[in-house]
Short mmCIF file of C-alpha atoms in Angstrom, two decimals:
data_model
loop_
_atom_site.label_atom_id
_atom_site.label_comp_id
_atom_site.label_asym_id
_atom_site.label_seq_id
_atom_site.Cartn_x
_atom_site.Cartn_y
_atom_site.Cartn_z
CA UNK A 1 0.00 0.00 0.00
CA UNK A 2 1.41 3.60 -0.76
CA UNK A 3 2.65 5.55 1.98
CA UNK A 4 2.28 2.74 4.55
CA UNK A 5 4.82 2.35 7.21
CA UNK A 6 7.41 -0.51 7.41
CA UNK A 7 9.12 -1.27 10.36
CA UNK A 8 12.89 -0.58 10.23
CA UNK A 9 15.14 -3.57 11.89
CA UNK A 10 17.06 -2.85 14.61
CA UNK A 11 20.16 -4.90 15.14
CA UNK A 12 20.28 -6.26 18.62
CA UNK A 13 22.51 -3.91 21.30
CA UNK A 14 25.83 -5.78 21.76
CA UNK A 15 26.50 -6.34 25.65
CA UNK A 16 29.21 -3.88 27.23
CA UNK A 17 32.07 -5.61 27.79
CA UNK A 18 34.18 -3.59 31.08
CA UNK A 19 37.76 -3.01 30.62
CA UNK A 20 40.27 -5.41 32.01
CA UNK A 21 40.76 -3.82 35.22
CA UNK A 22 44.65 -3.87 36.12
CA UNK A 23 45.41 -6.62 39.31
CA UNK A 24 44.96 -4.76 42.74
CA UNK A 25 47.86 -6.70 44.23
CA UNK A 26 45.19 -9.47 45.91
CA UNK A 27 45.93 -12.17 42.77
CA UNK A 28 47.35 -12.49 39.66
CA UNK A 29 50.79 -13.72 38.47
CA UNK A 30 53.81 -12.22 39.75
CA UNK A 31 54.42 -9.91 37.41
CA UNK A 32 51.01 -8.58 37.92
CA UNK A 33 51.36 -8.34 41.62
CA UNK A 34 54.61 -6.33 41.26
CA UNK A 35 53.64 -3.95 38.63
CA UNK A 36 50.31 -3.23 40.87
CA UNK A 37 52.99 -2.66 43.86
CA UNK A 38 55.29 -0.54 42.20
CA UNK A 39 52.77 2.02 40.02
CA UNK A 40 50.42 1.87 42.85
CA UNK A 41 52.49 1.41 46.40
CA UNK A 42 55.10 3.71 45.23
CA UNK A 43 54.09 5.51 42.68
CA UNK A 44 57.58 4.38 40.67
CA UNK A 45 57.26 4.46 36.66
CA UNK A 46 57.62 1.11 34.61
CA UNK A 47 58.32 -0.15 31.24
CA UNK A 48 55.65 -2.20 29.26
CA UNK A 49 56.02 -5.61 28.87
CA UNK A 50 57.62 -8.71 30.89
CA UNK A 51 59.10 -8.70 32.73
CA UNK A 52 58.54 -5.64 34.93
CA UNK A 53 61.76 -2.87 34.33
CA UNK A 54 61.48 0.46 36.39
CA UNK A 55 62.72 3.47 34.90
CA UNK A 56 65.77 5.32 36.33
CA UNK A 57 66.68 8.99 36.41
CA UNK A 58 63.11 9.75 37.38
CA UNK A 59 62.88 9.10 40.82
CA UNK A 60 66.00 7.56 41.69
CA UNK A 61 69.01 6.17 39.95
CA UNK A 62 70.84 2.92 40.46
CA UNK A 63 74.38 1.74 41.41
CA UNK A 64 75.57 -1.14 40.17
CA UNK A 65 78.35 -2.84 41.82
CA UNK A 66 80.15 -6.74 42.75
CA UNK A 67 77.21 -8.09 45.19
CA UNK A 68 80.74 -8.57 47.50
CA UNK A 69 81.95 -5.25 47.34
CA UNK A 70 78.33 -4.18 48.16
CA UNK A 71 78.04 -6.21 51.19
CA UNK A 72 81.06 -5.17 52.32
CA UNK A 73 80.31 -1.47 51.87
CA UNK A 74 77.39 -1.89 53.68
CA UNK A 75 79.03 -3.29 56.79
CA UNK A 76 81.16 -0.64 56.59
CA UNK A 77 78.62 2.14 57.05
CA UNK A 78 76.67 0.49 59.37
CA UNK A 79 79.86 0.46 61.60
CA UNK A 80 80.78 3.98 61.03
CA UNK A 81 77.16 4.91 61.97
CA UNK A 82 77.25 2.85 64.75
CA UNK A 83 80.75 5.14 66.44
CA UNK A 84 78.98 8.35 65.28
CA UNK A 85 75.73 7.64 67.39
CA UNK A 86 78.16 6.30 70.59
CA UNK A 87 79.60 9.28 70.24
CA UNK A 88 76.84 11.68 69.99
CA UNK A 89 75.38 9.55 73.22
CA UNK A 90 78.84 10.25 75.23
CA UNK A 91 78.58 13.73 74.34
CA UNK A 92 75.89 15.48 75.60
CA UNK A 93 76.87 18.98 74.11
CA UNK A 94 76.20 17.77 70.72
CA UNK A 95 72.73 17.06 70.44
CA UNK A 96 71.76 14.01 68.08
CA UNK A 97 70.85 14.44 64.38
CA UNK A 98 67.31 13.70 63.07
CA UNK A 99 66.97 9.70 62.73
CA UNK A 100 67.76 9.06 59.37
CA UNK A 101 66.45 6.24 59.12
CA UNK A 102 62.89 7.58 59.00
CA UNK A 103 60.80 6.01 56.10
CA UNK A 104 63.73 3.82 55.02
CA UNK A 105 61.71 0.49 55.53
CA UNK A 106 62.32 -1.58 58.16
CA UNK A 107 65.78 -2.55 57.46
CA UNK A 108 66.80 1.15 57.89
CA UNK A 109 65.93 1.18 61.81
CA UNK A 110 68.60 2.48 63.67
CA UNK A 111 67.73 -0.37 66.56
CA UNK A 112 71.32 -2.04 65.99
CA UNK A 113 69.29 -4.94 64.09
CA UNK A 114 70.59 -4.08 60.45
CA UNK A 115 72.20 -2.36 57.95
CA UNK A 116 72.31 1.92 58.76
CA UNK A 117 71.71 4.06 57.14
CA UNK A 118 68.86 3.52 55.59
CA UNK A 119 68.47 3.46 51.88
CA UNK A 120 67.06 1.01 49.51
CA UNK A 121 69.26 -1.70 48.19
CA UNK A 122 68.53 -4.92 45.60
CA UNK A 123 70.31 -7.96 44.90
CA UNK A 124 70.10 -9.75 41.81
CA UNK A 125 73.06 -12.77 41.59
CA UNK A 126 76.48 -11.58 41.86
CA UNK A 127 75.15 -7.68 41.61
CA UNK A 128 74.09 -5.24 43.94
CA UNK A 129 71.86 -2.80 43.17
CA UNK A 130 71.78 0.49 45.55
CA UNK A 131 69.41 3.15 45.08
CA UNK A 132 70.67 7.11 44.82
CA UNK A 133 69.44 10.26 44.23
CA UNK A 134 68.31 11.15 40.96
CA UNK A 135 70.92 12.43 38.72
CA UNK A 136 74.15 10.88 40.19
CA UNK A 137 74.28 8.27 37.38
CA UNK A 138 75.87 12.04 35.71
CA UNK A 139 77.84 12.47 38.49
CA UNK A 140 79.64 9.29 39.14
CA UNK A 141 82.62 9.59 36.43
CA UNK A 142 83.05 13.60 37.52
CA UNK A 143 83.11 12.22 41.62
CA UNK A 144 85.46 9.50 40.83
CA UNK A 145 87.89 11.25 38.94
CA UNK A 146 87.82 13.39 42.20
CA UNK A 147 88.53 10.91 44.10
CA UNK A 148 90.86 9.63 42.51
CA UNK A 149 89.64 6.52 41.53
CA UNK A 150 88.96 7.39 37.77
CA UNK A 151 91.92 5.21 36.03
CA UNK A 152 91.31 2.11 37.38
CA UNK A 153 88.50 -0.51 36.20
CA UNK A 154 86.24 -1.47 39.50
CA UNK A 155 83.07 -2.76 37.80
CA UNK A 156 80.99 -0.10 39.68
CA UNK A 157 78.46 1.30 37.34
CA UNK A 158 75.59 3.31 36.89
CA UNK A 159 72.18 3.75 35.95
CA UNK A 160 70.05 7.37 35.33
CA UNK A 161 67.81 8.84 32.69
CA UNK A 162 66.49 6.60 30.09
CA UNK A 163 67.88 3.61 31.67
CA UNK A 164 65.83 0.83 33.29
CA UNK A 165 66.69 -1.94 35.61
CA UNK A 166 64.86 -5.35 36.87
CA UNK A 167 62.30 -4.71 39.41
CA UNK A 168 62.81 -6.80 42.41
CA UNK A 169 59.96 -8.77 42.76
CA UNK A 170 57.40 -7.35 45.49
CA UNK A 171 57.86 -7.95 49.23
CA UNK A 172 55.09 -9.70 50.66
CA UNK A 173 53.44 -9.19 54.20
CA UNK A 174 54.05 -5.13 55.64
CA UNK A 175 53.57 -3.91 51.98
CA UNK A 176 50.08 -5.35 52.11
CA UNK A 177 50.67 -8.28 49.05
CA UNK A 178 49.83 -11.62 49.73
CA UNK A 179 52.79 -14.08 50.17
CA UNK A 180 53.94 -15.18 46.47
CA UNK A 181 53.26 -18.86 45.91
CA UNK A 182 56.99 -20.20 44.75
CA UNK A 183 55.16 -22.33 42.31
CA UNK A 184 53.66 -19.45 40.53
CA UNK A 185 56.67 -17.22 40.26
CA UNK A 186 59.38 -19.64 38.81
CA UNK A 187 61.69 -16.77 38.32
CA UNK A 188 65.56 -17.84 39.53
CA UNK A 189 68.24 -15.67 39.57
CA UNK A 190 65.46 -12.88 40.30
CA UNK A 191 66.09 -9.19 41.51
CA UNK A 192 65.06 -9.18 45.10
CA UNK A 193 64.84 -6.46 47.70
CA UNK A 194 67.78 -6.33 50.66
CA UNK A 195 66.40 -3.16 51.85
CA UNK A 196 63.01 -2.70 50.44
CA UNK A 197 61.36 0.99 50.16
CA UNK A 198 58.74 1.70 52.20
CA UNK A 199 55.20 2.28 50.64
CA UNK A 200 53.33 5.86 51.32
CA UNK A 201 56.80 7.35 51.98
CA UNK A 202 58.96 9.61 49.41
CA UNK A 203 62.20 7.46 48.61
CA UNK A 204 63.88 10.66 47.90
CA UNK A 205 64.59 11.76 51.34
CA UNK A 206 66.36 8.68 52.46
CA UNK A 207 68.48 8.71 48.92
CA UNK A 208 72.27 9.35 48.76
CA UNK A 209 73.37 12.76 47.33
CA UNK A 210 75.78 14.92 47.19
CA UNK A 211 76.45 17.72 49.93
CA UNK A 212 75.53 21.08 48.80
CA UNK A 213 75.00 24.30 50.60
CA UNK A 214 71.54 24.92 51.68
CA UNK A 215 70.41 21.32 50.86
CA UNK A 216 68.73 19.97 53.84
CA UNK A 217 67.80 16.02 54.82
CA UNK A 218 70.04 13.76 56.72
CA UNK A 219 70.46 11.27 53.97
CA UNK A 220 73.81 9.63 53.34
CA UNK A 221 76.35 11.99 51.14
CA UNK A 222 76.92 10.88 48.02
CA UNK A 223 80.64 10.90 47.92
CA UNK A 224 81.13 9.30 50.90
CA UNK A 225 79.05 6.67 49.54
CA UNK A 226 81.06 6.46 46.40
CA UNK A 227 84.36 6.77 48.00
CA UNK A 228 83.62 3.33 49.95
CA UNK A 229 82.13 1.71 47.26
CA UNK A 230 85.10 2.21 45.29
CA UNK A 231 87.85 1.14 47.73
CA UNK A 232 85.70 -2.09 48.14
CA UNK A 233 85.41 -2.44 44.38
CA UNK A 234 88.74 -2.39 44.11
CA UNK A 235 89.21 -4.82 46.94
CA UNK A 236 87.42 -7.50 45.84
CA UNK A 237 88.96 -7.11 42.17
CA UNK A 238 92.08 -7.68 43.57
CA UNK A 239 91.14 -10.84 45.81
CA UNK A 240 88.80 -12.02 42.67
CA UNK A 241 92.22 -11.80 40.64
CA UNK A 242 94.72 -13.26 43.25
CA UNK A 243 95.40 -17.01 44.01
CA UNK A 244 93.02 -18.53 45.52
CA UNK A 245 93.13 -18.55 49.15
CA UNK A 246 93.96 -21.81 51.17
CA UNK A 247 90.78 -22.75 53.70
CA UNK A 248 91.24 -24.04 57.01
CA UNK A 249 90.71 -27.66 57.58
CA UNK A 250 88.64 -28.72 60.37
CA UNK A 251 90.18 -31.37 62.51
CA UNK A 252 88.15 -34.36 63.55
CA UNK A 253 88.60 -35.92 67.28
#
């Protein structure tokens, strides 16, 4: 019939599919778990893709440095910080500096329980990995040539803008993650956290930096740092290049 109506089809509404919602840190692989913990937790940029890289030279940079030599550095410190708070205690005319320690994680504690002070600090196989404050990666060959370590090779190296590194996989427990199953990771050889940084605290003010006039914190200096790290370097070089020491044989009866 002219001019009568016809219905026009409609083609059903397709469902709305949600986006994939990114893993809150409760489930998920471990990849997943430590991305969540990083972007979220910290607030630390990462790369795309897997496994999870942070970025360096944004907030922090990284030095890279013989897993012995780091160790050995880190005793080191700890001692020295050790004297300088006896000393501060015996002398009651100079009054004690702010706890530096403060939102370095648990491992930073200034309870004579571990390592001081308080920065964070990876290990991933024979390497070390110890967090510093951005831009430093720029000054490390300036600050050793000052030092006078600049002509020598001590496998101490570092890591700033544009550069990534290995995340350590997340800590569980404190940090609010569940514990990681072992048969779900299957990573081996894995970055993992020595001194983890503590979530809902800026890691800049526990960072090593250099000293500079006005600069306030009470964060390790930067030199000092890189002074020690370098005459431990160089230490284990030489012991890793030297005959191999004789071991002392236990006696039985």
């Amino acid at each position: 019939m002219v001019g009568a109506s016809h219905p026009v089809p409609v083609a059903p509404a397709s469902p709305v599919v949600p986006s994939p919602r990114r893993p809150t840190g409760n489930g998920g692989s471990a990849g997943e778990r430590t991305r969540w913990w990083y972007e979220s937790a910290l607030g630390w940029p990462t790369v795309p893709g897997d496994p999870v890289r942070l970025r360096t030279g944004v907030r922090f940079d990284v030095l890279d440095v013989p897993a012995g030599a780091g160790y050995a550095t880190l005793e080191r410190l700890d001692r020295t910080e050790r004297l300088d708070r006896l000393n501060r205690t015996d002398r009651p005319d100079r009054p004690d500096r702010p706890d530096r320690s403060v939102c370095a994680g648990p491992a930073g504690r200034a309870d004579g329980g571990s390592p001081a002070p308080g920065f964070p600090v990876a290990v991933r196989g024979g390497r070390m990995l110890l967090l510093v404050a951005a831009g430093a990666a720029e000054e490390l060959p300036g600050l050793l040539e000052w030092l006078e370590w600049g002509s020598l090779a001590l496998g101490l190296t570092a890591l700033g803008a544009g550069g990534t590194v290995d995340a350590p996989l997340a800590p569980p427990g404190p940090a609010g993650l569940p514990p990681r199953p072992p048969e779900r990771d299957g990573l081996h050889g894995a970055a993992v956290w020595l001194r983890p940084p503590e979530p809902g605290c800026e890691v800049e003010s526990s960072l090593p930096a250099l000293s500079v006039p006005g600069r306030t914190g009470t964060a390790l200096d930067l030199a000092r740092l890189v002074h020690t790290l370098a005459t431990q370097c160089h230490r284990f070089r030489l012991t890793a290049s030297g005959p191999p020491r004789a071991r002392p044989v236990a006696r039985v009866g």
